[in-house]
Amino acid sequence: MAAPLPGQADAESLERLKALSLQELTATTVSLAVKNQQNLQEAAAAAYVISNEEIRRSGMQSIPELLRKVPGLEVARVDANQWAISSRGFNGAFANKLLVMVDGRTVYDPFNSGVYWNEQDYPLEDVDRIEVIRGPGATMWGSNAVNGVINIVTRTAQESRGALASAGSSQEEPGFGTLRYGGQINPNLHYRVYGKYNHRDDFHFSDGSKAADNLDLGRAGFRSDWTPDARETLTLQGDYFNGTMQQTLTGADAAMPLMSDRTQKQGGNLLLRWQRTLADGSRLQIRSYFDHASRQQIRLDHRRNTFDFDVQHSFRWGNHYPTWGGGYRFNSDQLTQKLALLSFEPDRRDLHLFNMFAQDEWRLFGDDVRLIYGGKLEHNDFTGFELQPTARLLWNLDPQHSLWAAVSRAVRVPSRVEHDLNLLYNFTPGVTANIRGGDSFKSETALSYELGYRFFPNRAFNLDTALFYSDYARLSTTEPQPAIAGGGGLLVPFQIANMAQGETYGWETSLNWRASEFWRLQGSYSLFGMAIHKDPQSLDSAAEIAEGNSPRHRFNLSSYLNLPYRLEFDSHWYYTDRLANGVPAYHRLDLRLGWQANLHLELAAGVQNLLDNRHLEFIPPQDNPVLSSEFERNYYLKATLRF
Amino acid sequence: MTALIGRRLAPWLLSVIVSAFSAPGSAQQFNETELKAAYLYNFAYFITWPEPTSRDFLFCSYANSPVTGVLARLIDGEKVHDRPIRLLVDPVPEQLHECHIVFVPGQQERVLTTILEYIRAFPILTVSDIPDFEHRGGMVRLTTEDRRIQPVIHLQNVTRAKLAVSSKLLRSSRIAE
């Protein structure tokens, strides 16, 4: 290899950088970004970003709670440590049409197509931003990104140097604390290590009795970034968590209506990412990770290992900015039956997922019009090949207005539950239901049409709106089969099938206004509607249940005020319309007073849900046995020290 | 079936990796961090300060931004109008008054109000990449739009601090209203 030593090349490019004139500086383009790092404000999609500063001033202590302010995203507390989060409908404790990632590592669990939100945590001070894309993102991110994609992006090790200690207490969380240290080994190699502990107390049921739904979770992790020169980055990061959570379950047996379950949770991951800008200005990213999770529950023990490998290449070809790549994911799980009534066949399974994708951004009319089109071809073990194409058009009318439109197809592939479940449920003495998954279950599909408009008359104000209409086919239903008599009772088999369709539509809008140097306002409103129709042959009485799980109207308003003496006064008001399944509408008002004592110390005090003793936010549908509890008024204190 | 795809995919992946490693490493492009640091370095020449108070030209920057690291290397051993340039990282409030340029990176947004409050009455150029910096009392915001870095200058905030911007810099910047 005749390549110059990194040190020499660096000094040389430094000299070149120093010699750039102002004019040259203005004309120089930044090396191409890998597609998924693009500026979301310029995207031809309904995008929203929660910044680190907004995270700090929200007063929230967990990632799921932070998502409340995103227009179009439904966030509901199921109990003290579980959430129901979805984008554009189909909400549930394990909402299955939303893809969630942490630094590109998917945390969507193929077991039930859901996200274990209480395992997703990080020192919030080191979360750079949370990017949310509503609507399909399957062409870039793959199947299951049907209604939205959330990517939690942590800061690089170089951006989180020094020691940080933060600790606090509230009624709901008597103890939470984070320790982080970031340092450098040499000017090109930085690292950070962290530890975090959370204890969440029990909530209460509507009758005032204490729910058994507390959580104790500790986690630790590290991240290191090596940048031998500005064109190359190698990142290695990993996390480990261990803890317990409690929940109250409705029994699978009518004779045992309630049971308390203590789940032991443990998991970890290791991720390696290499990015390089090539000589022609194109960018290459190779990413690989390993993820392990194990949950020991009253009904089932669940262990899962995932290995993922992914390559992406972006380049420029005239007016075209294509990105292409592919990946492979291996998923291996082991389910251990704990109750006679619940089993999976087989109890261990290895799944392979392959994908290839290509997407091009074609810039026309001096970059004012951009046509983005592409598709992803994926192969999974349950349903074979799936094609997920998209076509998007972005039109920058003038510096103050832009319009975009999109048509996309996305699929949600069957989960392990839908394919392999075998559940017995004693309805009444003598009548037993048997719910079974099967090989005949197909992927659910969605065809979505979106239209968006952005208005930014000046830097102090901007408005972002999106309209959407989505058409769903082959939605999941549970079909009763002819009953079988025998053994002194009646057995009613139920088969998980694809016998429903549906439509959703909605309007999402958000605005951001810097009213003065000291005051900033943010607001959002979303309207959502949904209709599910079961096939004429379908006998599932609960096929339309998803209609009842999403609010029609959601509204929120945040105010960030900087006061003299380095005080911050922030208020956040959230309104969620009633759910047709019986959850009443609720308002929530959060207030926070922060004091930046100096550059090192920050103190904050606040209250969440000020106007309400407590309220219910979600009732899980029948397929989830978790009993929901109510979110209470909560006062908190927090101190953060940085050196 | 999956094995078949694996066999087809493997040579393709290999070729991608090989072509990546064999690409020459002498790219002419700069990244966001480097360009931001280069702008900061240039501001030292295209801004006029009222009266030289100290012998050295003092850059102040807050760490946790890669920009600070690149800036340190850019100004190493350099001079502005025969005055040696020094870089002060993470200045305490008392030291801020001696700075000529203060850079507050987006990663340090939480202390922005505090910093601006301390230097309000002094002739210090404030630069940042915080999205609405100029509307929070800042002077020059470095924005990344369409793969280019551009300064956005709030002239009123600059002249209030008795600083003068050269016409050359104004021409390659955007003026905030």
CSV table of N, CA and C in Angstrom, one decimal, chain A residues 471-599:
chain,number,residue,atom,x,y,z
A,471,ASP,N,-54.3,2.6,2.6
A,471,ASP,CA,-55.2,1.5,2.3
A,471,ASP,C,-54.5,0.3,2.8
A,472,TYR,N,-55.1,-0.4,3.7
A,472,TYR,CA,-54.5,-1.6,4.2
A,472,TYR,C,-55.2,-2.9,3.7
A,473,ALA,N,-54.5,-3.9,3.4
A,473,ALA,CA,-55.1,-5.2,3.0
A,473,ALA,C,-54.5,-6.3,3.9
A,474,ARG,N,-55.2,-7.4,3.9
A,474,ARG,CA,-54.8,-8.6,4.6
A,474,ARG,C,-54.5,-8.4,6.1
A,475,LEU,N,-55.3,-7.5,6.7
A,475,LEU,CA,-55.1,-7.3,8.1
A,475,LEU,C,-55.4,-8.5,8.9
A,476,SER,N,-54.8,-8.6,10.1
A,476,SER,CA,-54.9,-9.8,10.9
A,476,SER,C,-56.2,-9.9,11.6
A,477,THR,N,-56.8,-11.1,11.6
A,477,THR,CA,-58.1,-11.4,12.3
A,477,THR,C,-57.9,-12.8,13.0
A,478,THR,N,-58.8,-13.1,13.9
A,478,THR,CA,-58.8,-14.4,14.5
A,478,THR,C,-60.1,-15.1,14.2
A,479,GLU,N,-60.0,-16.1,13.4
A,479,GLU,CA,-61.2,-16.7,12.9
A,479,GLU,C,-61.7,-18.0,13.6
A,480,PRO,N,-62.9,-18.0,14.2
A,480,PRO,CA,-63.4,-19.2,14.9
A,480,PRO,C,-63.6,-20.3,13.8
A,481,GLN,N,-63.3,-21.5,14.2
A,481,GLN,CA,-63.5,-22.7,13.3
A,481,GLN,C,-64.6,-23.5,14.0
A,482,PRO,N,-65.1,-24.5,13.3
A,482,PRO,CA,-66.2,-25.4,13.9
A,482,PRO,C,-65.6,-26.0,15.2
A,483,ALA,N,-66.5,-26.0,16.2
A,483,ALA,CA,-66.1,-26.5,17.5
A,483,ALA,C,-66.0,-28.0,17.5
A,484,ILE,N,-65.1,-28.5,18.4
A,484,ILE,CA,-64.9,-29.9,18.5
A,484,ILE,C,-65.3,-30.4,19.9
A,485,ALA,N,-66.2,-31.4,19.9
A,485,ALA,CA,-66.6,-31.9,21.2
A,485,ALA,C,-65.7,-33.0,21.6
A,486,GLY,N,-65.5,-33.2,22.9
A,486,GLY,CA,-64.7,-34.3,23.4
A,486,GLY,C,-64.0,-33.9,24.7
A,487,GLY,N,-63.6,-35.0,25.4
A,487,GLY,CA,-63.0,-34.8,26.7
A,487,GLY,C,-63.9,-34.1,27.7
A,488,GLY,N,-65.2,-34.2,27.6
A,488,GLY,CA,-66.1,-33.6,28.5
A,488,GLY,C,-66.3,-32.2,28.3
A,489,GLY,N,-65.9,-31.6,27.2
A,489,GLY,CA,-66.1,-30.2,27.0
A,489,GLY,C,-66.1,-29.9,25.5
A,490,LEU,N,-66.1,-28.6,25.2
A,490,LEU,CA,-66.1,-28.2,23.8
A,490,LEU,C,-64.9,-27.4,23.5
A,491,LEU,N,-64.2,-27.7,22.4
A,491,LEU,CA,-63.0,-26.9,22.1
A,491,LEU,C,-63.3,-26.1,20.8
A,492,VAL,N,-63.1,-24.8,20.9
A,492,VAL,CA,-63.4,-24.0,19.7
A,492,VAL,C,-62.0,-23.5,19.2
A,493,PRO,N,-61.6,-24.0,18.0
A,493,PRO,CA,-60.3,-23.5,17.5
A,493,PRO,C,-60.5,-22.2,16.8
A,494,PHE,N,-59.5,-21.4,17.0
A,494,PHE,CA,-59.4,-20.0,16.3
A,494,PHE,C,-58.2,-20.0,15.5
A,495,GLN,N,-58.3,-19.6,14.3
A,495,GLN,CA,-57.1,-19.5,13.4
A,495,GLN,C,-56.8,-18.0,13.1
A,496,ILE,N,-55.5,-17.7,13.3
A,496,ILE,CA,-55.1,-16.3,13.0
A,496,ILE,C,-55.0,-16.2,11.4
A,497,ALA,N,-55.8,-15.3,10.9
A,497,ALA,CA,-55.9,-15.2,9.4
A,497,ALA,C,-55.8,-13.7,9.0
A,498,ASN,N,-55.9,-13.5,7.7
A,498,ASN,CA,-55.8,-12.1,7.1
A,498,ASN,C,-57.1,-11.7,6.5
A,499,MET,N,-58.1,-11.6,7.3
A,499,MET,CA,-59.4,-11.4,6.7
A,499,MET,C,-60.1,-10.1,7.0
A,500,ALA,N,-59.2,-9.0,6.9
A,500,ALA,CA,-59.8,-7.7,7.1
A,500,ALA,C,-59.0,-6.7,6.2
A,501,GLN,N,-59.7,-5.6,5.9
A,501,GLN,CA,-59.0,-4.5,5.2
A,501,GLN,C,-59.3,-3.2,5.9
A,502,GLY,N,-58.7,-2.1,5.5
A,502,GLY,CA,-59.0,-0.9,6.2
A,502,GLY,C,-58.5,0.3,5.5
A,503,GLU,N,-58.9,1.5,6.0
A,503,GLU,CA,-58.4,2.7,5.5
A,503,GLU,C,-58.1,3.6,6.7
A,504,THR,N,-57.1,4.4,6.6
A,504,THR,CA,-56.9,5.5,7.6
A,504,THR,C,-56.6,6.7,6.8
A,505,TYR,N,-57.0,7.9,7.5
A,505,TYR,CA,-56.7,9.2,6.8
A,505,TYR,C,-56.4,10.1,7.9
A,506,GLY,N,-55.8,11.2,7.6
A,506,GLY,CA,-55.5,12.2,8.7
A,506,GLY,C,-54.8,13.4,8.2
A,507,TRP,N,-54.6,14.3,9.1
A,507,TRP,CA,-54.0,15.6,8.9
A,507,TRP,C,-53.1,15.9,10.1
A,508,GLU,N,-51.8,16.1,9.8
A,508,GLU,CA,-50.9,16.4,10.9
A,508,GLU,C,-50.3,17.8,10.6
A,509,THR,N,-50.2,18.6,11.7
A,509,THR,CA,-49.6,19.9,11.5
A,509,THR,C,-48.8,20.3,12.7
A,510,SER,N,-47.6,20.9,12.4
A,510,SER,CA,-46.9,21.4,13.6
A,510,SER,C,-46.3,22.8,13.2
A,511,LEU,N,-46.2,23.6,14.3
A,511,LEU,CA,-45.6,24.9,14.0
A,511,LEU,C,-44.6,25.3,15.1
A,512,ASN,N,-43.7,26.1,14.7
A,512,ASN,CA,-42.6,26.4,15.6
A,512,ASN,C,-42.4,27.9,15.4
A,513,TRP,N,-42.4,28.6,16.5
A,513,TRP,CA,-42.4,30.1,16.5
A,513,TRP,C,-41.4,30.6,17.5
A,514,ARG,N,-40.4,31.3,17.1
A,514,ARG,CA,-39.5,32.0,18.0
A,514,ARG,C,-40.1,33.4,18.2
A,515,ALA,N,-40.9,33.6,19.2
A,515,ALA,CA,-41.6,34.8,19.4
A,515,ALA,C,-40.7,36.0,19.7
A,516,SER,N,-39.6,35.7,20.5
A,516,SER,CA,-38.6,36.7,20.8
A,516,SER,C,-37.3,36.0,21.1
A,517,GLU,N,-36.3,36.8,21.5
A,517,GLU,CA,-35.0,36.2,21.8
A,517,GLU,C,-35.2,35.2,23.0
A,518,PHE,N,-36.2,35.5,23.8
A,518,PHE,CA,-36.3,34.7,25.1
A,518,PHE,C,-37.5,33.7,25.1
A,519,TRP,N,-38.2,33.7,24.0
A,519,TRP,CA,-39.5,32.9,24.1
A,519,TRP,C,-39.7,32.1,22.8
A,520,ARG,N,-39.9,30.8,23.0
A,520,ARG,CA,-40.2,30.0,21.8
A,520,ARG,C,-41.4,29.2,22.0
A,521,LEU,N,-42.2,29.1,21.0
A,521,LEU,CA,-43.5,28.3,21.1
A,521,LEU,C,-43.5,27.2,20.1
A,522,GLN,N,-44.0,26.1,20.5
A,522,GLN,CA,-44.2,24.9,19.5
A,522,GLN,C,-45.5,24.3,19.7
A,523,GLY,N,-46.2,24.0,18.6
A,523,GLY,CA,-47.5,23.4,18.7
A,523,GLY,C,-47.7,22.4,17.7
A,524,SER,N,-48.7,21.5,17.9
A,524,SER,CA,-49.0,20.6,16.9
A,524,SER,C,-50.4,20.1,17.1
A,525,TYR,N,-51.0,19.7,16.0
A,525,TYR,CA,-52.4,19.2,16.0
A,525,TYR,C,-52.4,18.0,15.0
A,526,SER,N,-53.1,17.0,15.4
A,526,SER,CA,-53.4,15.9,14.4
A,526,SER,C,-54.8,15.4,14.5
A,527,LEU,N,-55.3,15.1,13.3
A,527,LEU,CA,-56.6,14.6,13.1
A,527,LEU,C,-56.4,13.2,12.5
A,528,PHE,N,-57.2,12.2,13.0
A,528,PHE,CA,-57.0,10.9,12.6
A,528,PHE,C,-58.3,10.1,12.4
A,529,GLY,N,-58.5,9.4,11.4
A,529,GLY,CA,-59.7,8.6,11.2
A,529,GLY,C,-59.3,7.3,10.6
A,530,MET,N,-60.2,6.3,11.0
A,530,MET,CA,-59.8,4.9,10.6
A,530,MET,C,-61.1,4.1,10.4
A,531,ALA,N,-61.1,3.3,9.4
A,531,ALA,CA,-62.3,2.4,9.2
A,531,ALA,C,-61.7,1.0,8.8
A,532,ILE,N,-62.1,0.0,9.5
A,532,ILE,CA,-61.7,-1.4,9.3
A,532,ILE,C,-62.9,-2.2,8.8
A,533,HIS,N,-62.7,-3.0,7.8
A,533,HIS,CA,-63.9,-3.8,7.3
A,533,HIS,C,-63.4,-5.2,7.3
A,534,LYS,N,-64.2,-6.1,7.9
A,534,LYS,CA,-63.8,-7.5,7.8
A,534,LYS,C,-64.4,-8.1,6.5
A,535,ASP,N,-63.7,-9.1,6.0
A,535,ASP,CA,-64.2,-9.8,4.8
A,535,ASP,C,-65.6,-10.4,5.1
A,536,PRO,N,-66.4,-10.6,4.1
A,536,PRO,CA,-67.8,-11.2,4.4
A,536,PRO,C,-67.7,-12.5,5.0
A,537,GLN,N,-66.6,-13.3,4.7
A,537,GLN,CA,-66.5,-14.6,5.3
A,537,GLN,C,-65.9,-14.6,6.7
A,538,SER,N,-65.4,-13.4,7.1
A,538,SER,CA,-64.8,-13.4,8.4
A,538,SER,C,-65.8,-13.5,9.5
A,539,LEU,N,-65.5,-14.2,10.6
A,539,LEU,CA,-66.4,-14.4,11.7
A,539,LEU,C,-65.7,-13.7,13.0
A,540,ASP,N,-64.7,-13.0,12.8
A,540,ASP,CA,-64.0,-12.4,13.9
A,540,ASP,C,-64.8,-11.2,14.4
A,541,SER,N,-65.3,-11.3,15.6
A,541,SER,CA,-66.2,-10.2,16.1
A,541,SER,C,-65.3,-9.0,16.6
A,542,ALA,N,-64.0,-9.3,16.7
A,542,ALA,CA,-63.1,-8.2,17.2
A,542,ALA,C,-62.3,-7.6,16.1
A,543,ALA,N,-62.6,-7.9,14.8
A,543,ALA,CA,-61.8,-7.5,13.7
A,543,ALA,C,-61.6,-6.0,13.6
A,544,GLU,N,-62.7,-5.2,14.1
A,544,GLU,CA,-62.6,-3.8,13.9
A,544,GLU,C,-62.1,-3.1,15.2
A,545,ILE,N,-61.6,-3.9,16.1
A,545,ILE,CA,-61.2,-3.3,17.4
A,545,ILE,C,-60.2,-2.2,17.3
A,546,ALA,N,-59.3,-2.2,16.3
A,546,ALA,CA,-58.3,-1.2,16.2
A,546,ALA,C,-58.8,0.2,16.0
A,547,GLU,N,-60.1,0.3,15.5
A,547,GLU,CA,-60.7,1.6,15.4
A,547,GLU,C,-60.8,2.3,16.7
A,548,GLY,N,-61.0,1.5,17.7
A,548,GLY,CA,-61.2,2.1,19.1
A,548,GLY,C,-60.0,2.5,19.8
A,549,ASN,N,-58.8,2.2,19.3
A,549,ASN,CA,-57.6,2.4,20.0
A,549,ASN,C,-56.9,3.7,19.7
A,550,SER,N,-57.4,4.5,18.8
A,550,SER,CA,-56.7,5.7,18.4
A,550,SER,C,-57.6,6.9,18.6
A,551,PRO,N,-57.1,8.0,19.1
A,551,PRO,CA,-57.9,9.2,19.3
A,551,PRO,C,-58.1,9.9,18.0
A,552,ARG,N,-59.2,10.7,17.9
A,552,ARG,CA,-59.5,11.4,16.7
A,552,ARG,C,-58.6,12.7,16.6
A,553,HIS,N,-58.6,13.4,17.8
A,553,HIS,CA,-57.9,14.6,17.8
A,553,HIS,C,-56.7,14.6,18.9
A,554,ARG,N,-55.6,15.1,18.5
A,554,ARG,CA,-54.5,15.3,19.5
A,554,ARG,C,-54.0,16.7,19.3
A,555,PHE,N,-53.6,17.3,20.4
A,555,PHE,CA,-53.1,18.7,20.4
A,555,PHE,C,-52.0,18.9,21.4
A,556,ASN,N,-51.0,19.6,21.1
A,556,ASN,CA,-50.1,20.0,22.2
A,556,ASN,C,-49.4,21.3,21.9
A,557,LEU,N,-49.1,22.0,23.0
A,557,LEU,CA,-48.5,23.3,22.9
A,557,LEU,C,-47.4,23.3,23.9
A,558,SER,N,-46.2,23.7,23.5
A,558,SER,CA,-45.0,23.9,24.4
A,558,SER,C,-44.5,25.3,24.4
A,559,SER,N,-44.2,25.8,25.5
A,559,SER,CA,-43.6,27.1,25.6
A,559,SER,C,-42.3,27.0,26.3
A,560,TYR,N,-41.2,27.6,25.7
A,560,TYR,CA,-39.9,27.7,26.3
A,560,TYR,C,-39.5,29.1,26.6
A,561,LEU,N,-39.4,29.5,27.8
A,561,LEU,CA,-39.2,30.9,28.2
A,561,LEU,C,-37.9,31.0,28.9
A,562,ASN,N,-37.0,31.9,28.5
A,562,ASN,CA,-35.8,32.2,29.2
A,562,ASN,C,-36.0,33.4,30.1
A,563,LEU,N,-35.8,33.3,31.4
A,563,LEU,CA,-36.0,34.4,32.3
A,563,LEU,C,-34.7,34.9,32.8
A,564,PRO,N,-34.7,36.1,33.4
A,564,PRO,CA,-33.4,36.6,34.0
A,564,PRO,C,-32.8,35.7,35.0
A,565,TYR,N,-31.6,35.9,35.4
A,565,TYR,CA,-30.9,35.0,36.3
A,565,TYR,C,-30.8,33.6,35.9
A,566,ARG,N,-30.7,33.4,34.5
A,566,ARG,CA,-30.5,32.1,33.9
A,566,ARG,C,-31.5,31.1,34.3
A,567,LEU,N,-32.7,31.6,34.5
A,567,LEU,CA,-33.8,30.7,34.8
A,567,LEU,C,-34.6,30.3,33.5
A,568,GLU,N,-35.1,29.1,33.5
A,568,GLU,CA,-35.9,28.7,32.3
A,568,GLU,C,-37.3,28.2,32.8
A,569,PHE,N,-38.3,28.7,32.2
A,569,PHE,CA,-39.6,28.3,32.6
A,569,PHE,C,-40.3,27.7,31.4
A,570,ASP,N,-40.6,26.4,31.5
A,570,ASP,CA,-41.1,25.7,30.3
A,570,ASP,C,-42.5,25.1,30.7
A,571,SER,N,-43.4,25.2,29.8
A,571,SER,CA,-44.7,24.5,30.0
A,571,SER,C,-45.1,23.7,28.8
A,572,HIS,N,-45.8,22.6,29.0
A,572,HIS,CA,-46.2,21.7,28.0
A,572,HIS,C,-47.6,21.3,28.3
A,573,TRP,N,-48.4,21.5,27.3
A,573,TRP,CA,-49.8,21.1,27.5
A,573,TRP,C,-50.2,20.1,26.3
A,574,TYR,N,-50.7,18.9,26.8
A,574,TYR,CA,-51.1,17.9,25.8
A,574,TYR,C,-52.6,17.6,26.0
A,575,TYR,N,-53.2,17.4,24.8
A,575,TYR,CA,-54.6,17.0,24.9
A,575,TYR,C,-54.8,15.8,24.0
A,576,THR,N,-55.5,14.8,24.5
A,576,THR,CA,-55.7,13.6,23.7
A,576,THR,C,-57.2,13.3,23.8
A,577,ASP,N,-57.8,13.1,22.6
A,577,ASP,CA,-59.2,12.9,22.5
A,577,ASP,C,-59.5,11.5,23.1
A,578,ARG,N,-60.8,11.3,23.4
A,578,ARG,CA,-61.2,10.0,24.0
A,578,ARG,C,-61.0,8.8,23.0
A,579,LEU,N,-60.8,7.6,23.5
A,579,LEU,CA,-60.7,6.5,22.6
A,579,LEU,C,-62.1,5.8,22.6
A,580,ALA,N,-62.5,5.3,21.5
A,580,ALA,CA,-63.8,4.7,21.4
A,580,ALA,C,-63.9,3.4,22.2
A,581,ASN,N,-62.8,2.9,22.7
A,581,ASN,CA,-62.9,1.7,23.5
A,581,ASN,C,-63.1,2.0,25.0
A,582,GLY,N,-63.3,3.3,25.3
A,582,GLY,CA,-63.7,3.6,26.7
A,582,GLY,C,-62.7,4.4,27.5
A,583,VAL,N,-61.7,4.9,26.9
A,583,VAL,CA,-60.8,5.8,27.6
A,583,VAL,C,-61.2,7.2,27.4
A,584,PRO,N,-61.5,8.0,28.4
A,584,PRO,CA,-62.0,9.3,28.2
A,584,PRO,C,-60.9,10.3,27.8
A,585,ALA,N,-61.3,11.4,27.2
A,585,ALA,CA,-60.3,12.4,26.8
A,585,ALA,C,-59.5,12.9,28.0
A,586,TYR,N,-58.3,13.3,27.8
A,586,TYR,CA,-57.6,13.9,28.9
A,586,TYR,C,-56.7,15.0,28.5
A,587,HIS,N,-56.5,16.0,29.5
A,587,HIS,CA,-55.5,17.0,29.3
A,587,HIS,C,-54.3,16.7,30.2
A,588,ARG,N,-53.2,17.2,29.8
A,588,ARG,CA,-52.1,17.0,30.7
A,588,ARG,C,-51.2,18.3,30.6
A,589,LEU,N,-50.9,18.8,31.8
A,589,LEU,CA,-50.1,20.0,31.8
A,589,LEU,C,-48.8,19.8,32.6
A,590,ASP,N,-47.7,20.0,32.0
A,590,ASP,CA,-46.4,19.8,32.7
A,590,ASP,C,-45.7,21.2,32.8
A,591,LEU,N,-45.1,21.5,33.9
A,591,LEU,CA,-44.4,22.7,34.1
A,591,LEU,C,-43.0,22.4,34.6
A,592,ARG,N,-42.0,23.2,34.2
A,592,ARG,CA,-40.6,22.9,34.6
A,592,ARG,C,-40.0,24.3,34.8
A,593,LEU,N,-39.2,24.4,36.0
A,593,LEU,CA,-38.4,25.5,36.2
A,593,LEU,C,-37.0,25.0,36.3
A,594,GLY,N,-36.2,25.6,35.4
A,594,GLY,CA,-34.8,25.2,35.4
A,594,GLY,C,-33.9,26.3,35.7
A,595,TRP,N,-32.8,26.0,36.4
A,595,TRP,CA,-31.8,27.0,36.7
A,595,TRP,C,-30.4,26.6,36.3
A,596,GLN,N,-29.8,27.3,35.4
A,596,GLN,CA,-28.4,27.1,35.0
A,596,GLN,C,-27.5,27.8,35.9
A,597,ALA,N,-27.2,27.3,37.1
A,597,ALA,CA,-26.5,28.0,38.1
A,597,ALA,C,-25.2,28.5,37.5
A,598,ASN,N,-24.5,27.7,36.8
A,598,ASN,CA,-23.3,28.1,36.1
A,598,ASN,C,-23.0,27.1,35.0
A,599,LEU,N,-21.9,27.1,34.4
A,599,LEU,CA,-21.7,26.2,33.2
A,599,LEU,C,-21.7,24.7,33.7
